[in-house]
mmCIF file of C-alpha atoms in Angstrom:
data_model
loop_
_atom_site.group_PDB
_atom_site.id
_atom_site.type_symbol
_atom_site.label_atom_id
_atom_site.label_comp_id
_atom_site.label_asym_id
_atom_site.label_seq_id
_atom_site.Cartn_x
_atom_site.Cartn_y
_atom_site.Cartn_z
ATOM 1 C CA UNK A 378 -3.336 0.784 -1.856
ATOM 2 C CA UNK A 379 -5.548 1.389 -6.579
ATOM 3 C CA UNK A 380 -2.805 2.215 -8.406
ATOM 4 C CA UNK A 381 -4.702 5.893 -8.551
ATOM 5 C CA UNK A 382 -3.729 6.335 -4.787
ATOM 6 C CA UNK A 383 -1.389 9.498 -3.616
ATOM 7 C CA UNK A 384 1.228 7.356 -2.558
ATOM 8 C CA UNK A 385 1.416 5.634 -5.473
ATOM 9 C CA UNK A 386 3.086 8.564 -7.208
ATOM 10 C CA UNK A 387 4.614 10.552 -3.987
ATOM 11 C CA UNK A 388 5.782 7.064 -2.225
ATOM 12 C CA UNK A 389 7.057 4.460 -5.054
ATOM 13 C CA UNK A 390 9.588 3.198 -2.426
ATOM 14 C CA UNK A 391 6.694 1.770 -0.856
ATOM 15 C CA UNK A 392 5.418 -0.283 -3.334
ATOM 16 C CA UNK A 393 7.094 -4.002 -4.353
ATOM 17 C CA UNK A 394 7.999 -3.207 -8.138
ATOM 18 C CA UNK A 395 9.105 -5.660 -10.761
ATOM 19 C CA UNK A 396 12.592 -6.344 -12.287
ATOM 20 C CA UNK A 397 11.898 -3.419 -15.075
ATOM 21 C CA UNK A 398 11.070 -0.825 -12.778
ATOM 22 C CA UNK A 399 7.268 -0.341 -12.917
ATOM 23 C CA UNK A 400 5.148 -0.814 -9.601
ATOM 24 C CA UNK A 401 3.970 -5.099 -9.008
ATOM 25 C CA UNK A 402 0.174 -5.077 -8.687
ATOM 26 C CA UNK A 403 -0.874 -7.811 -5.833
ATOM 27 C CA UNK A 404 -1.086 -11.655 -7.648
ATOM 28 C CA UNK A 405 -2.593 -14.243 -6.335
ATOM 29 C CA UNK A 406 -1.816 -16.960 -9.192
ATOM 30 C CA UNK A 407 -4.087 -17.936 -11.076
ATOM 31 C CA UNK A 408 -5.828 -14.425 -10.653
ATOM 32 C CA UNK A 409 -4.625 -10.979 -10.798
ATOM 33 C CA UNK A 410 -5.366 -8.042 -9.114
ATOM 34 C CA UNK A 411 -3.962 -5.541 -12.041
ATOM 35 C CA UNK A 412 -6.230 -2.426 -10.111
ATOM 36 C CA UNK A 413 -3.947 -2.873 -6.310
ATOM 37 C CA UNK A 414 -0.706 -1.836 -5.487
ATOM 38 C CA UNK A 415 0.152 -3.397 -2.451
ATOM 39 C CA UNK A 416 2.548 -1.986 0.238
ATOM 40 C CA UNK A 417 6.744 -3.109 0.430
ATOM 41 C CA UNK A 418 6.276 -3.353 4.688
ATOM 42 C CA UNK A 419 10.481 -4.387 4.159
ATOM 43 C CA UNK A 420 10.674 -1.052 2.224
ATOM 44 C CA UNK A 421 13.751 0.741 4.011
ATOM 45 C CA UNK A 422 11.691 3.877 4.573
ATOM 46 C CA UNK A 423 9.453 1.662 6.577
ATOM 47 C CA UNK A 424 9.297 3.319 10.198
ATOM 48 C CA UNK A 425 7.820 6.317 7.282
ATOM 49 C CA UNK A 426 4.836 4.641 6.212
ATOM 50 C CA UNK A 427 4.021 2.539 9.421
ATOM 51 C CA UNK A 428 3.471 6.172 10.571
ATOM 52 C CA UNK A 429 0.819 6.567 6.876
ATOM 53 C CA UNK A 430 -0.608 3.302 7.852
ATOM 54 C CA UNK A 431 -1.353 4.376 11.682
ATOM 55 C CA UNK A 432 -2.874 7.749 10.594
ATOM 56 C CA UNK A 433 -5.515 5.384 8.199
ATOM 57 C CA UNK A 434 -5.998 3.496 10.901
ATOM 58 C CA UNK A 435 -6.312 7.227 13.123
ATOM 59 C CA UNK A 436 -8.197 8.382 11.076
ATOM 60 C CA UNK A 437 -10.582 5.704 11.231
ATOM 61 C CA UNK A 438 -10.964 4.810 14.480
ATOM 62 C CA UNK A 439 -11.778 8.771 15.052
ATOM 63 C CA UNK A 440 -15.443 8.012 13.014
ATOM 64 C CA UNK A 441 -15.879 4.902 15.253
ATOM 65 C CA UNK A 442 -14.905 1.711 12.684
ATOM 66 C CA UNK A 443 -13.901 -0.600 14.724
ATOM 67 C CA UNK A 444 -12.477 -3.993 13.051
ATOM 68 C CA UNK A 445 -10.807 -3.981 10.000
ATOM 69 C CA UNK A 446 -10.697 -6.614 7.409
#
């Protein structure tokens, strides 16, 4: 998700956090992607996260998207 996505504000528990409590951005050393917050699939609230992600997939399937990357 992008840092300004509503989920970041509404469900910060869906994302990885640094020890200081801030949300951790994506990294692929040596690169840092400060504009991407990867979701934490191991969150205790995983069911709600998965339902939200399924809603996104269904939205795009409903609009004819056949391949996701």
